[in-house]
Amino acid sequence: MASLTFRTTGSNIFPSILSDFGLSGNIRDGFSLKTDVFSKKRRTTITNVATRPPPTTIPSPATQPTDDNDGKLAAWTSIRQERWEGELVVDGEIPLWLSGTYLRNGPGLWNVDDYNFRHLFDGYATVVRLHFHNGRLIAGHRQIESDAYKAAKQNKKLCYREFSEVPKQESFISYMGELAGLFSGASLTDNANTGVVKLGDGRVVCLTETIKGSIVIDPDTLDTVGKFEYTDSWGGLIHSAHPIVTESEFLTLLPDLVRPGYVVVRMEPGTNERKVIGRVDCSGGPSPGWVHSFPVTEHYIIVPEMPLRYSAGNLLKAEPTPLYKFQWCPESKAFMHVMCKASGKIVASVEVPLFVTFHFINAYEEKDEEGRLTAVIADCCEHNADPSILDKLRLENLRSFSGEDVLPDARVGRFIIPLDGSPKGDLVAALDPDQHGKGMDMCSINPAHLGKKYRYAYACGAQRPCNFPNTLTKIDFVNKTAKNWYDEGAVPSEPFFVARPGATEEDDGVVISMISDKNGEGYALLLDGSSFKEIARAKFPYGLPYGLHGCWVPKN
């Protein structure tokens, strides 16, 4: 493991540190909902979690919705309770074949007492559960008991580094100690607030970009079981927040910040050991590009090298820059690398137009009329090479929408990576962005088509004007069209596709989303995967904040 040494030559290296010390506060307990939440007019049955004490909450006056606050969006408010469970009354019909549990992870608590976090990605993780059986729906949620969350409750302040937050220290010396903890990983958060996956062996793991932020939960009770400890000797502090998970393997990328590049690893079901498939050295830039997600085909792993690169200089600053721990380096160019799954060899490294993406949708291998492999096609939610989307996700921006259209444009970006030795690839729009309001993110597909040629994708698009994606969108790559679902004033989370058992058509199934509604309310939504029309909704007793990514746990 390489060691790093830092020297200071004067206090001006950290110009904002000395003014940033001293965060204090109180975490309040004992918050309870008003009795009208439980009244008949809500048409909802509430069932407390047995054998558990009354829920503990950490409300903030600055972010909590109130019943008389008309127009208040639930999406950007902190969760009202640490945990809850109950059966919801369904309007419409849930298909009887839909039997299992949808889990959604995301940042549900954006404050420690009266200190409010700055960014969408900062909040403490909340897992929401929708359990479907015999046309009924039982819902619940619970905070993940990470070290970061427990420390905040106990110490009444932020104790670990979140996406845009640095714990405030009482002195310059203590700050330097915290800074040393950054490079050892001790001060990095384990707040697993990004995704949740079901491994091939049945374990359910919540994830974020720090490796230590891998936490096992019980999908039935949502209890935090414990840390997912990797048993191999591979070090590193970060990995892709979105691994590729199937019944037979777990693939992920480990960015190497010392020798700029990426290590590609595989883990088999039933183990905690990552084995190296291969390595990709960066083709440009002083550090690897941010790799929040990546795609695969049947035979290849695609490693994106985005010009939005990790920045050690930004990490050292006491206050976040507009791009946080990253730096936009267009002069370093952008690249796509293709690695053989079996051998770990690089079969193509091509320069592509500059791009910014958080989420890849899918990838597949393109063949000519004679069946010869000619290219790899990789689709993503691409933000027109505009890194400002990161700063647009500050909570201040999301909470202060005035009707002005401020959401940066996005598209379904399609990378065409030739496999004939050409030095350059292409990046085009897979369909007219006007089809989905020039908004595009938070995507899912029929998992049976992972790595294969596919026709449909489900994502969040835009109904303009807006400051955040506000529609659910079904993309048809063959007809190059989109169907859009929209509920004025609502913010939908990632649409998640669940295929009907025995289905032969790619879009035969349902799409699940959780909607953060206006007036502090919210509901679970089911759309027909083919027609994209609403078939059922079930109102929550109070609005849940916006969440990120989910997974499906079928009934055994």
Tab-separated table of C-alpha atoms in Angstrom, residues 180-391:
chain	number	residue	atom	x	y	z
A	180	ALA	CA	-5.149	12.355	8.462
A	181	GLY	CA	-8.183	10.162	9.087
A	182	LEU	CA	-9.383	10.981	5.587
A	183	PHE	CA	-6.428	9.265	3.967
A	184	SER	CA	-6.545	6.282	6.305
A	185	GLY	CA	-10.277	6.002	5.723
A	186	ALA	CA	-11.121	6.436	9.405
A	187	SER	CA	-13.023	9.680	8.899
A	188	LEU	CA	-14.881	8.556	5.762
A	189	THR	CA	-18.555	7.830	6.214
A	190	ASP	CA	-20.085	4.361	6.213
A	191	ASN	CA	-23.477	5.959	5.544
A	192	ALA	CA	-24.765	3.410	3.011
A	193	ASN	CA	-27.344	5.711	1.418
A	194	THR	CA	-26.995	5.045	-2.313
A	195	GLY	CA	-28.120	1.592	-3.388
A	196	VAL	CA	-29.275	-1.793	-2.169
A	197	VAL	CA	-28.571	-5.135	-3.868
A	198	LYS	CA	-29.537	-8.763	-3.344
A	199	LEU	CA	-26.507	-10.991	-3.755
A	200	GLY	CA	-26.728	-14.378	-5.421
A	201	ASP	CA	-26.558	-16.070	-2.017
A	202	GLY	CA	-29.573	-14.095	-0.750
A	203	ARG	CA	-27.799	-11.527	1.423
A	204	VAL	CA	-29.060	-7.978	1.025
A	205	VAL	CA	-26.404	-5.249	1.142
A	206	CYS	CA	-26.785	-1.471	1.202
A	207	LEU	CA	-23.967	0.401	-0.511
A	208	THR	CA	-22.378	3.760	-1.077
A	209	GLU	CA	-19.085	4.781	-2.690
A	210	THR	CA	-16.944	4.152	0.376
A	211	ILE	CA	-16.019	0.493	0.718
A	212	LYS	CA	-16.624	0.649	4.476
A	213	GLY	CA	-20.158	1.770	3.685
A	214	SER	CA	-21.286	-1.758	2.777
A	215	ILE	CA	-23.937	-2.824	5.303
A	216	VAL	CA	-26.021	-6.000	5.456
A	217	ILE	CA	-29.705	-5.641	6.328
A	218	ASP	CA	-32.575	-8.055	6.933
A	219	PRO	CA	-35.015	-7.547	4.021
A	220	ASP	CA	-38.006	-8.587	6.153
A	221	THR	CA	-37.434	-6.489	9.269
A	222	LEU	CA	-35.032	-3.903	7.792
A	223	ASP	CA	-32.806	-4.478	10.817
A	224	THR	CA	-29.151	-3.582	10.343
A	225	VAL	CA	-27.347	-6.933	10.537
A	226	GLY	CA	-23.782	-5.601	10.384
A	227	LYS	CA	-20.915	-4.578	8.149
A	228	PHE	CA	-20.200	-6.480	4.950
A	229	GLU	CA	-16.507	-7.167	5.506
A	230	TYR	CA	-14.401	-8.024	2.470
A	231	THR	CA	-12.004	-10.873	3.315
A	232	ASP	CA	-9.494	-10.277	0.531
A	233	SER	CA	-6.273	-8.299	0.771
A	234	TRP	CA	-7.327	-5.591	-1.672
A	235	GLY	CA	-7.154	-2.200	-0.064
A	236	GLY	CA	-8.574	1.047	-1.330
A	237	LEU	CA	-11.200	3.312	0.126
A	238	ILE	CA	-13.776	3.645	-2.649
A	239	HIS	CA	-15.574	1.581	-5.256
A	240	SER	CA	-18.350	2.022	-7.776
A	241	ALA	CA	-21.584	2.701	-5.915
A	242	HIS	CA	-23.371	0.481	-8.435
A	243	PRO	CA	-21.886	-2.997	-8.864
A	244	ILE	CA	-23.212	-5.423	-11.440
A	245	VAL	CA	-25.015	-8.125	-9.465
A	246	THR	CA	-26.452	-11.353	-10.867
A	247	GLU	CA	-27.251	-14.752	-9.386
A	248	SER	CA	-23.742	-15.916	-10.297
A	249	GLU	CA	-21.434	-12.955	-9.656
A	250	PHE	CA	-20.762	-9.499	-8.246
A	251	LEU	CA	-18.605	-7.181	-10.391
A	252	THR	CA	-17.289	-3.785	-9.360
A	253	LEU	CA	-14.577	-1.226	-10.086
A	254	LEU	CA	-12.000	0.049	-7.598
A	255	PRO	CA	-10.627	3.464	-8.636
A	256	ASP	CA	-6.888	3.723	-7.975
A	257	LEU	CA	-6.013	7.268	-6.921
A	258	VAL	CA	-2.282	6.577	-6.504
A	259	ARG	CA	-1.598	4.941	-9.868
A	260	PRO	CA	-4.458	6.478	-11.839
A	261	GLY	CA	-6.646	3.695	-13.109
A	262	TYR	CA	-9.253	1.122	-12.167
A	263	VAL	CA	-9.031	-2.403	-10.796
A	264	VAL	CA	-11.866	-4.654	-11.970
A	265	VAL	CA	-12.883	-7.330	-9.465
A	266	ARG	CA	-15.334	-10.210	-9.212
A	267	MET	CA	-16.906	-11.808	-6.120
A	268	GLU	CA	-18.734	-15.141	-6.165
A	269	PRO	CA	-21.950	-15.803	-4.211
A	270	GLY	CA	-21.407	-17.035	-0.676
A	271	THR	CA	-18.016	-15.353	-0.329
A	272	ASN	CA	-16.709	-11.958	0.709
A	273	GLU	CA	-13.554	-12.266	-1.377
A	274	ARG	CA	-12.949	-10.036	-4.377
A	275	LYS	CA	-10.739	-11.531	-7.067
A	276	VAL	CA	-9.044	-9.373	-9.680
A	277	ILE	CA	-10.095	-9.748	-13.289
A	278	GLY	CA	-7.805	-7.034	-14.643
A	279	ARG	CA	-6.683	-3.434	-14.499
A	280	VAL	CA	-7.230	-0.380	-16.700
A	281	ASP	CA	-4.716	2.471	-16.640
A	282	CYS	CA	-6.135	5.929	-17.237
A	283	SER	CA	-5.495	7.312	-20.694
A	284	GLY	CA	-5.580	10.920	-19.507
A	285	GLY	CA	-5.735	13.144	-16.486
A	286	PRO	CA	-3.983	13.290	-13.125
A	287	SER	CA	-6.493	10.923	-11.523
A	288	PRO	CA	-9.262	8.499	-12.498
A	289	GLY	CA	-12.624	9.850	-13.494
A	290	TRP	CA	-15.587	9.434	-11.196
A	291	VAL	CA	-17.128	6.030	-11.861
A	292	HIS	CA	-20.486	5.947	-10.078
A	293	SER	CA	-21.672	3.107	-12.312
A	294	PHE	CA	-20.529	1.083	-15.313
A	295	PRO	CA	-22.106	-1.336	-17.812
A	296	VAL	CA	-21.322	-4.879	-18.967
A	297	THR	CA	-22.135	-7.034	-21.972
A	298	GLU	CA	-22.225	-10.828	-22.139
A	299	HIS	CA	-18.453	-11.034	-22.608
A	300	TYR	CA	-17.058	-7.627	-21.696
A	301	ILE	CA	-16.813	-5.099	-18.884
A	302	ILE	CA	-16.903	-1.459	-19.990
A	303	VAL	CA	-14.814	0.930	-17.892
A	304	PRO	CA	-15.733	4.606	-18.433
A	305	GLU	CA	-13.082	7.272	-17.949
A	306	MET	CA	-14.977	10.502	-17.452
A	307	PRO	CA	-13.206	13.897	-17.432
A	308	LEU	CA	-14.972	14.660	-14.123
A	309	ARG	CA	-12.030	13.374	-12.107
A	310	TYR	CA	-11.289	12.816	-8.429
A	311	SER	CA	-9.428	15.786	-6.934
A	312	ALA	CA	-7.194	15.428	-3.877
A	313	GLY	CA	-6.923	19.230	-3.744
A	314	ASN	CA	-10.681	19.636	-3.365
A	315	LEU	CA	-10.750	16.949	-0.688
A	316	LEU	CA	-8.298	18.969	1.400
A	317	LYS	CA	-10.528	22.032	1.527
A	318	ALA	CA	-12.628	22.698	4.594
A	319	GLU	CA	-15.599	23.887	2.544
A	320	PRO	CA	-16.909	22.150	-0.578
A	321	THR	CA	-16.174	23.470	-4.037
A	322	PRO	CA	-18.997	23.544	-6.618
A	323	LEU	CA	-17.792	20.133	-7.833
A	324	TYR	CA	-17.075	18.788	-4.332
A	325	LYS	CA	-14.411	16.065	-4.419
A	326	PHE	CA	-14.120	16.230	-8.207
A	327	GLN	CA	-12.607	18.505	-10.830
A	328	TRP	CA	-13.753	19.016	-14.405
A	329	CYS	CA	-10.739	18.342	-16.642
A	330	PRO	CA	-11.857	18.648	-20.285
A	331	GLU	CA	-8.240	18.889	-21.416
A	332	SER	CA	-7.701	15.322	-20.165
A	333	LYS	CA	-10.323	14.090	-22.655
A	334	ALA	CA	-12.729	11.178	-22.170
A	335	PHE	CA	-12.291	7.490	-22.881
A	336	MET	CA	-14.122	4.174	-22.855
A	337	HIS	CA	-12.257	0.934	-22.166
A	338	VAL	CA	-13.485	-2.577	-22.948
A	339	MET	CA	-12.128	-5.508	-20.905
A	340	CYS	CA	-12.660	-9.201	-21.596
A	341	LYS	CA	-14.460	-10.806	-18.626
A	342	ALA	CA	-12.653	-14.110	-19.053
A	343	SER	CA	-9.051	-12.969	-19.567
A	344	GLY	CA	-8.964	-9.447	-18.118
A	345	LYS	CA	-7.345	-8.197	-21.320
A	346	ILE	CA	-8.195	-4.780	-22.764
A	347	VAL	CA	-9.689	-5.280	-26.219
A	348	ALA	CA	-10.402	-1.586	-26.903
A	349	SER	CA	-9.549	1.822	-25.462
A	350	VAL	CA	-11.055	4.649	-27.455
A	351	GLU	CA	-11.366	8.384	-27.044
A	352	VAL	CA	-14.970	9.570	-26.972
A	353	PRO	CA	-16.603	13.004	-26.805
A	354	LEU	CA	-16.677	14.606	-23.365
A	355	PHE	CA	-19.499	13.303	-21.183
A	356	VAL	CA	-21.012	13.482	-17.713
A	357	THR	CA	-23.068	10.575	-16.419
A	358	PHE	CA	-24.020	9.096	-13.077
A	359	HIS	CA	-25.917	6.088	-14.377
A	360	PHE	CA	-25.385	3.663	-17.215
A	361	ILE	CA	-28.530	1.953	-18.484
A	362	ASN	CA	-27.235	-1.147	-20.310
A	363	ALA	CA	-24.742	-2.313	-22.915
A	364	TYR	CA	-24.595	-5.000	-25.591
A	365	GLU	CA	-22.425	-6.379	-28.364
A	366	GLU	CA	-23.159	-5.282	-31.932
A	367	LYS	CA	-22.646	-7.758	-34.768
A	368	ASP	CA	-22.720	-7.436	-38.548
A	369	GLU	CA	-24.902	-9.458	-40.915
A	370	GLU	CA	-22.407	-12.321	-40.839
A	371	GLY	CA	-22.382	-12.494	-37.062
A	372	ARG	CA	-18.976	-10.880	-36.569
A	373	LEU	CA	-18.532	-8.664	-33.541
A	374	THR	CA	-18.003	-5.066	-34.645
A	375	ALA	CA	-18.689	-2.799	-31.672
A	376	VAL	CA	-19.925	-2.447	-28.130
A	377	ILE	CA	-22.965	-0.219	-27.558
A	378	ALA	CA	-23.305	1.376	-24.117
A	379	ASP	CA	-26.269	3.576	-23.120
A	380	CYS	CA	-26.352	6.041	-20.238
A	381	CYS	CA	-28.187	9.021	-18.792
A	382	GLU	CA	-25.870	11.745	-20.115
A	383	HIS	CA	-25.917	15.364	-18.942
A	384	ASN	CA	-24.522	16.959	-22.110
A	385	ALA	CA	-20.996	17.133	-20.658
A	386	ASP	CA	-22.216	19.645	-18.083
A	387	PRO	CA	-20.848	18.953	-14.581
A	388	SER	CA	-23.008	21.701	-13.063
A	389	ILE	CA	-25.695	19.065	-12.496
A	390	LEU	CA	-23.800	18.160	-9.306
A	391	ASP	CA	-24.248	21.592	-7.795
